[in-house]
PDB file of C-alpha atoms in Angstrom:
ATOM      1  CA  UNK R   1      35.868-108.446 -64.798  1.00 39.00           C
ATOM      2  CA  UNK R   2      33.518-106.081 -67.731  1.00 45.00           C
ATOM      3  CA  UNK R   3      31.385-108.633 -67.289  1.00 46.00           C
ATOM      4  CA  UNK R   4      30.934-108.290 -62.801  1.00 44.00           C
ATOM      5  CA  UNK R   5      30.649-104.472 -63.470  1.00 47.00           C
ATOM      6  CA  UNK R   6      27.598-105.203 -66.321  1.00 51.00           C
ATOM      7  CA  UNK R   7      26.462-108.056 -63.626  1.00 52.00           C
ATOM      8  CA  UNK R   8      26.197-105.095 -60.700  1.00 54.00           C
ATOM      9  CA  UNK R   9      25.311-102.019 -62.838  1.00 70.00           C
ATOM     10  CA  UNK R  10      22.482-104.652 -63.950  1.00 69.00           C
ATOM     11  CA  UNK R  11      20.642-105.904 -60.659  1.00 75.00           C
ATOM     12  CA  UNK R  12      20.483-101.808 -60.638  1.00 79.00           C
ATOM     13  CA  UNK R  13      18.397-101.042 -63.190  1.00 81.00           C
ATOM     14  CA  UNK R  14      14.369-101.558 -63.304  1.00 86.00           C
ATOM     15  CA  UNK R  15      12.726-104.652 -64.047  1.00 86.00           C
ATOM     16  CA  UNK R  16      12.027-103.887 -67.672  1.00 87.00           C
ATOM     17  CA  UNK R  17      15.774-103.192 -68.445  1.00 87.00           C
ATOM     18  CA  UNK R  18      16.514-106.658 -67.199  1.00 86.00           C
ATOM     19  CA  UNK R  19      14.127-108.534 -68.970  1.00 90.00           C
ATOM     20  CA  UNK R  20      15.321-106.415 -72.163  1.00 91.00           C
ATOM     21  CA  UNK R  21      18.936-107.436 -71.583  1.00 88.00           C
ATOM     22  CA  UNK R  22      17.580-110.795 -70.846  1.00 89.00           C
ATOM     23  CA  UNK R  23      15.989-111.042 -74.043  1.00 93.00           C
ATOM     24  CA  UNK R  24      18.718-109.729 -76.014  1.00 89.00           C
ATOM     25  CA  UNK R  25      20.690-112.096 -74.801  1.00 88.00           C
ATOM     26  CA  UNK R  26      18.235-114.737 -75.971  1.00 92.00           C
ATOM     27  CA  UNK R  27      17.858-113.136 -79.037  1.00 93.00           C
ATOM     28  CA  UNK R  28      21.797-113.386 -80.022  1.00 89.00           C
ATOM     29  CA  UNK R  29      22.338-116.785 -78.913  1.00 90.00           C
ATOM     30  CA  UNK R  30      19.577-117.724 -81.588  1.00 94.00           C
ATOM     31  CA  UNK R  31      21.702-115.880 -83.899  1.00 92.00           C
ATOM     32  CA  UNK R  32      24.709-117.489 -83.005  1.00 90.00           C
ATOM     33  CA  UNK R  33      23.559-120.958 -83.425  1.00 94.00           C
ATOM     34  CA  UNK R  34      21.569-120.086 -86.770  1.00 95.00           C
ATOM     35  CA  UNK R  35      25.113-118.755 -87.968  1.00 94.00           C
ATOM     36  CA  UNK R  36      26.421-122.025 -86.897  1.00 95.00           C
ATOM     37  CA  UNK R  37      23.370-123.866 -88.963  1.00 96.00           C
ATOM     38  CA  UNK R  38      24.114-121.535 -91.859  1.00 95.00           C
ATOM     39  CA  UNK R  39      27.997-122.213 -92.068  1.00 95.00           C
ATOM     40  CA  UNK R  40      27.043-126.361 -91.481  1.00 96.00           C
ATOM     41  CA  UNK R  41      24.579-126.390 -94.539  1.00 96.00           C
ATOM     42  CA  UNK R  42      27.231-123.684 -96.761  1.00 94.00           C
ATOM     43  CA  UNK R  43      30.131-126.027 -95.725  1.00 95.00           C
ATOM     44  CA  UNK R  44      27.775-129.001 -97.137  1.00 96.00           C
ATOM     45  CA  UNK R  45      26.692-126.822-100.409  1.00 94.00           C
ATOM     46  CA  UNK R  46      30.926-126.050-100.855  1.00 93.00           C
ATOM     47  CA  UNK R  47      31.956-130.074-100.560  1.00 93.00           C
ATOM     48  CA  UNK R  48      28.878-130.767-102.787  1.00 92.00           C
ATOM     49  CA  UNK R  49      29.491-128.538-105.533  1.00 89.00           C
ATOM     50  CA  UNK R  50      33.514-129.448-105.717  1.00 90.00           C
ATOM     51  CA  UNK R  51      32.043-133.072-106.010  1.00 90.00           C
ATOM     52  CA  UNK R  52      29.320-132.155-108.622  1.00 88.00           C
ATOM     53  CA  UNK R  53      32.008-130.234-110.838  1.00 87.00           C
ATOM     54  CA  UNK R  54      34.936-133.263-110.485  1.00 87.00           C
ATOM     55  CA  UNK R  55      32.303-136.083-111.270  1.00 87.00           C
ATOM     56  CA  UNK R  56      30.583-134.659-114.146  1.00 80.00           C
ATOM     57  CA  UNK R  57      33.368-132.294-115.680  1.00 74.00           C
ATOM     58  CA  UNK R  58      31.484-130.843-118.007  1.00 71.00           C
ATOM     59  CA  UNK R  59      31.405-126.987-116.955  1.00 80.00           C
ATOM     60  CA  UNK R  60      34.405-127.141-114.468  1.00 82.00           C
ATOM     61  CA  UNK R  61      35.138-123.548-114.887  1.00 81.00           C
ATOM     62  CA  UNK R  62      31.728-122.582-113.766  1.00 82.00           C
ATOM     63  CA  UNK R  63      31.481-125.225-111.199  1.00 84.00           C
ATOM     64  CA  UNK R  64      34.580-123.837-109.672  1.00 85.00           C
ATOM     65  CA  UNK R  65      33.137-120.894-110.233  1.00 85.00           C
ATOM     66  CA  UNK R  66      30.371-121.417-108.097  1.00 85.00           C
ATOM     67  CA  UNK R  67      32.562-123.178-105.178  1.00 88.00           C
ATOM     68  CA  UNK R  68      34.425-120.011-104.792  1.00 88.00           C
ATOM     69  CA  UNK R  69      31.184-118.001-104.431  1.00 87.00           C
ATOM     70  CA  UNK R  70      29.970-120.265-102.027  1.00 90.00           C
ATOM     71  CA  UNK R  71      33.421-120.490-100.117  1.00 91.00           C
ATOM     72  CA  UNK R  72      33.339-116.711 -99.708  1.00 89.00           C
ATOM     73  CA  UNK R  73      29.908-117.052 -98.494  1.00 90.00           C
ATOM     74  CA  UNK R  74      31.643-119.277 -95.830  1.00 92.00           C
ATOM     75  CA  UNK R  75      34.193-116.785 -94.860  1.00 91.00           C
ATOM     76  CA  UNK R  76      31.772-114.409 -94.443  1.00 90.00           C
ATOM     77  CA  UNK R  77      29.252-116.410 -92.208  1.00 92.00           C
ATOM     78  CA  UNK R  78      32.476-117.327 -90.275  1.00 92.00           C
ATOM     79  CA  UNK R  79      33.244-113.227 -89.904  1.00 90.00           C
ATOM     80  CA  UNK R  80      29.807-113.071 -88.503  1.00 91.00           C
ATOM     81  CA  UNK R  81      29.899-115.687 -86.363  1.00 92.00           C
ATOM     82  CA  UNK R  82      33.316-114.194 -85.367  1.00 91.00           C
ATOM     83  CA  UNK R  83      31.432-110.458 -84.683  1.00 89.00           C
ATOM     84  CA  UNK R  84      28.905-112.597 -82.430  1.00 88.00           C
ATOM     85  CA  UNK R  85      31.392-114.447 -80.164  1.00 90.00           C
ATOM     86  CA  UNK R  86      32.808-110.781 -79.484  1.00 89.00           C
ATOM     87  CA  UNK R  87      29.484-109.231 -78.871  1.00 85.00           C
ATOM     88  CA  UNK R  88      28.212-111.904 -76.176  1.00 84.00           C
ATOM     89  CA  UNK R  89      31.336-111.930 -74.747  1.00 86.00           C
ATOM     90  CA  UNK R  90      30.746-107.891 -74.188  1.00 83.00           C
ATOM     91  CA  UNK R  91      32.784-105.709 -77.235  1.00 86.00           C
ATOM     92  CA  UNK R  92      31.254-103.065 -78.937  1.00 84.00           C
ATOM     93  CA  UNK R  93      29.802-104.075 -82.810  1.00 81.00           C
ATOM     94  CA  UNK R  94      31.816-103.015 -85.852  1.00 82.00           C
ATOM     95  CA  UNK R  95      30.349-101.411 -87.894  1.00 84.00           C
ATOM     96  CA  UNK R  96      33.634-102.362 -90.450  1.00 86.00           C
ATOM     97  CA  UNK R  97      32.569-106.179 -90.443  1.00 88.00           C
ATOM     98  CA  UNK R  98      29.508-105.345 -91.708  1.00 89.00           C
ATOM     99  CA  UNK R  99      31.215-103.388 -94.762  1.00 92.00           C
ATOM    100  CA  UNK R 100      33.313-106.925 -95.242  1.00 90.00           C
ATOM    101  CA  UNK R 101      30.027-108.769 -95.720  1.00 90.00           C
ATOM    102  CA  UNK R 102      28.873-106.451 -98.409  1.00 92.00           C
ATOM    103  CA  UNK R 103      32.609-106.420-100.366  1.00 92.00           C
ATOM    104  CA  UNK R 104      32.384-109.994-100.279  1.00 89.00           C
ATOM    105  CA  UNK R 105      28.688-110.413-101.147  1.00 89.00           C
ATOM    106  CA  UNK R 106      29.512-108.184-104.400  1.00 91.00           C
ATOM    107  CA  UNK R 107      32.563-109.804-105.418  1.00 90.00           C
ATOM    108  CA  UNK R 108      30.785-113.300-105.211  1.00 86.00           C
ATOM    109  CA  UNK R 109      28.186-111.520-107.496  1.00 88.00           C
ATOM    110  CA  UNK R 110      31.359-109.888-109.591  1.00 87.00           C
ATOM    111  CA  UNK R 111      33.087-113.759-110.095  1.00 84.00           C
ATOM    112  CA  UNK R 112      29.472-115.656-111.366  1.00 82.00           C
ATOM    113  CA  UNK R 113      28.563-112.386-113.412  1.00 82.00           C
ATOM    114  CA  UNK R 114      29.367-114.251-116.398  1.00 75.00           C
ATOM    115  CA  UNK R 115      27.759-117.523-115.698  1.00 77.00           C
ATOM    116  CA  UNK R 116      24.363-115.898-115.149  1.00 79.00           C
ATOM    117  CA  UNK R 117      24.625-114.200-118.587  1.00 83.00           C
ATOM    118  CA  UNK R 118      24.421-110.724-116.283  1.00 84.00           C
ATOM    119  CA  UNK R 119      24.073-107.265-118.473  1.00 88.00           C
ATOM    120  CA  UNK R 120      26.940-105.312-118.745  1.00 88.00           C
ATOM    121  CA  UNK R 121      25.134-101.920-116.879  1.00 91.00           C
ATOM    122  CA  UNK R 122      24.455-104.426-114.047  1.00 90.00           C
ATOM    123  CA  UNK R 123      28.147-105.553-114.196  1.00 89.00           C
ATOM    124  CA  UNK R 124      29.230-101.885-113.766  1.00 92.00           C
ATOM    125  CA  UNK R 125      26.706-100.714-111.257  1.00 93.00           C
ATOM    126  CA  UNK R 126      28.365-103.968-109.036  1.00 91.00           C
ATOM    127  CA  UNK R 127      32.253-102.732-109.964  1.00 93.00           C
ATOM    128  CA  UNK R 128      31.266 -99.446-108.556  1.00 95.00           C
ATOM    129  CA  UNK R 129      29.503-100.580-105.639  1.00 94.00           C
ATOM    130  CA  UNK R 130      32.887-102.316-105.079  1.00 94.00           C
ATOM    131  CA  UNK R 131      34.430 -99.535-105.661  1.00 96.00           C
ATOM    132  CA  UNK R 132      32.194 -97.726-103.108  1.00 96.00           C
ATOM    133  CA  UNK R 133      32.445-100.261-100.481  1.00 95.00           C
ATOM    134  CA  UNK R 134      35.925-100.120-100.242  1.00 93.00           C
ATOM    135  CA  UNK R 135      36.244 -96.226 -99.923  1.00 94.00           C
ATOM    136  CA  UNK R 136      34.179 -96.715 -97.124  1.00 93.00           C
ATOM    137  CA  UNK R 137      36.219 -99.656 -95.371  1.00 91.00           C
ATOM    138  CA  UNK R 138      39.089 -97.053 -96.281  1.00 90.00           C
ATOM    139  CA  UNK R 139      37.548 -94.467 -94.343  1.00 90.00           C
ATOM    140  CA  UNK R 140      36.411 -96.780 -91.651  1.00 87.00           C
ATOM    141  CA  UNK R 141      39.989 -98.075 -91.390  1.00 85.00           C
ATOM    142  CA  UNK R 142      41.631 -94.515 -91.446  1.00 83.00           C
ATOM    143  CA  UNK R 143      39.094 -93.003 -88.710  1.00 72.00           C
ATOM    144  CA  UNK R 144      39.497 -95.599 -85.908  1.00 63.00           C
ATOM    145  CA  UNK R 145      38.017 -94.104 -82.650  1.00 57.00           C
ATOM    146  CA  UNK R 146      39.583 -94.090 -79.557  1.00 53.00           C
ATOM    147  CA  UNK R 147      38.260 -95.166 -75.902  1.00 51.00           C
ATOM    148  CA  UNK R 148      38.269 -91.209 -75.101  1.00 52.00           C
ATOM    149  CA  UNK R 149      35.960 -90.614 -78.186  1.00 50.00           C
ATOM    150  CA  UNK R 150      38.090 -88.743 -80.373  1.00 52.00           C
ATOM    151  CA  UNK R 151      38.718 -89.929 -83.544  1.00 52.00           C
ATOM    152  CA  UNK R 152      42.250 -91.110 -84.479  1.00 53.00           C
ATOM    153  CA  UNK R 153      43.649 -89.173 -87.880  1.00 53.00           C
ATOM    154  CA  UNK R 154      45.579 -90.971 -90.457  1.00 53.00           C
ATOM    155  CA  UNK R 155      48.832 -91.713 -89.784  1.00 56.00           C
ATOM    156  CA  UNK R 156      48.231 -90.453 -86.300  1.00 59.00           C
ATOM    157  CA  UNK R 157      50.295 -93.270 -83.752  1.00 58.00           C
ATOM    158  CA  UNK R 158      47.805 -94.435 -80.870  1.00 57.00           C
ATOM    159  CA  UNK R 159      49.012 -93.048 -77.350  1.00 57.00           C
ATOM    160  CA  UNK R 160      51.086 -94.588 -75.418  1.00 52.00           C
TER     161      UNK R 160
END
């Protein structure tokens, strides 16, 4: 039904808007199916480096390692592609997902710190970026905005 009242407010609007709507439209579905590329080709890299590190054995801890880096890659490609379902189908972005992305992007860098001999100020500046990122998806959590605009306090119970 969001979607007849977008259709009508639409055939509204001047030319121009349309063909801007039209080609954000375009532009998202290119998104969507590169996000569906990317997770194909991560999926491939995951099953390829379990393989690697169970043939050869020799560094399992580090090929391991490197699976779970690339797995949360996965999980984070599928959160995206996830975000872009619910923005074609007509929700508002997150902002919040975006946050996820970066928490998991740093802890992938956190968990193969040691296997690319990283220094130990670059180890710290990533804990507190971590540390960062999640007071942020703390606060973004906390101050959750309601469809009148006013933002929700902690602890505050949504209305009825």
């Amino acid at each position: 039904m969001a979607a007849e009242k977008k259709g009508v407010a639409l055939k509204e609007q001047p030319l121009f808007l349309r063909g801007m709507y039209l080609f954000n439209r375009v532009i998202h579905s290119f998104l969507g199916i590169s996000l569906v590329v990317i997770a194909l080709l991560t999926l491939w890299l995951f099953m390829r480096e379990i393989c690697v590190t169970l043939i050869y054995k020799q560094k399992l801890v580090e090929g391991l390692l490197h699976a779970l880096g690339t797995l949360l890659i996965l999980w984070t490609v599928s959160e995206l592609i996830t975000t872009e379902i619910r923005y074609l189908a007509g929700h508002r972005l997150q902002v919040a997902v975006f946050v996820d992305v970066a928490i998991a992007a740093t802890v992938r860098k956190i968990l193969i710190a040691d296997i690319e001999q990283m220094s130990l100020e670059l180890r710290i500046f990533h804990l507190a970026a971590l540390v960062g990122l999640g007071v942020i998806r703390w606060l973004l959590t906390c101050a959750v905005v309601e469809p009148e605009g006013r933002a929700r306090q902690p602890g505050e119970k949504p209305p009825a």
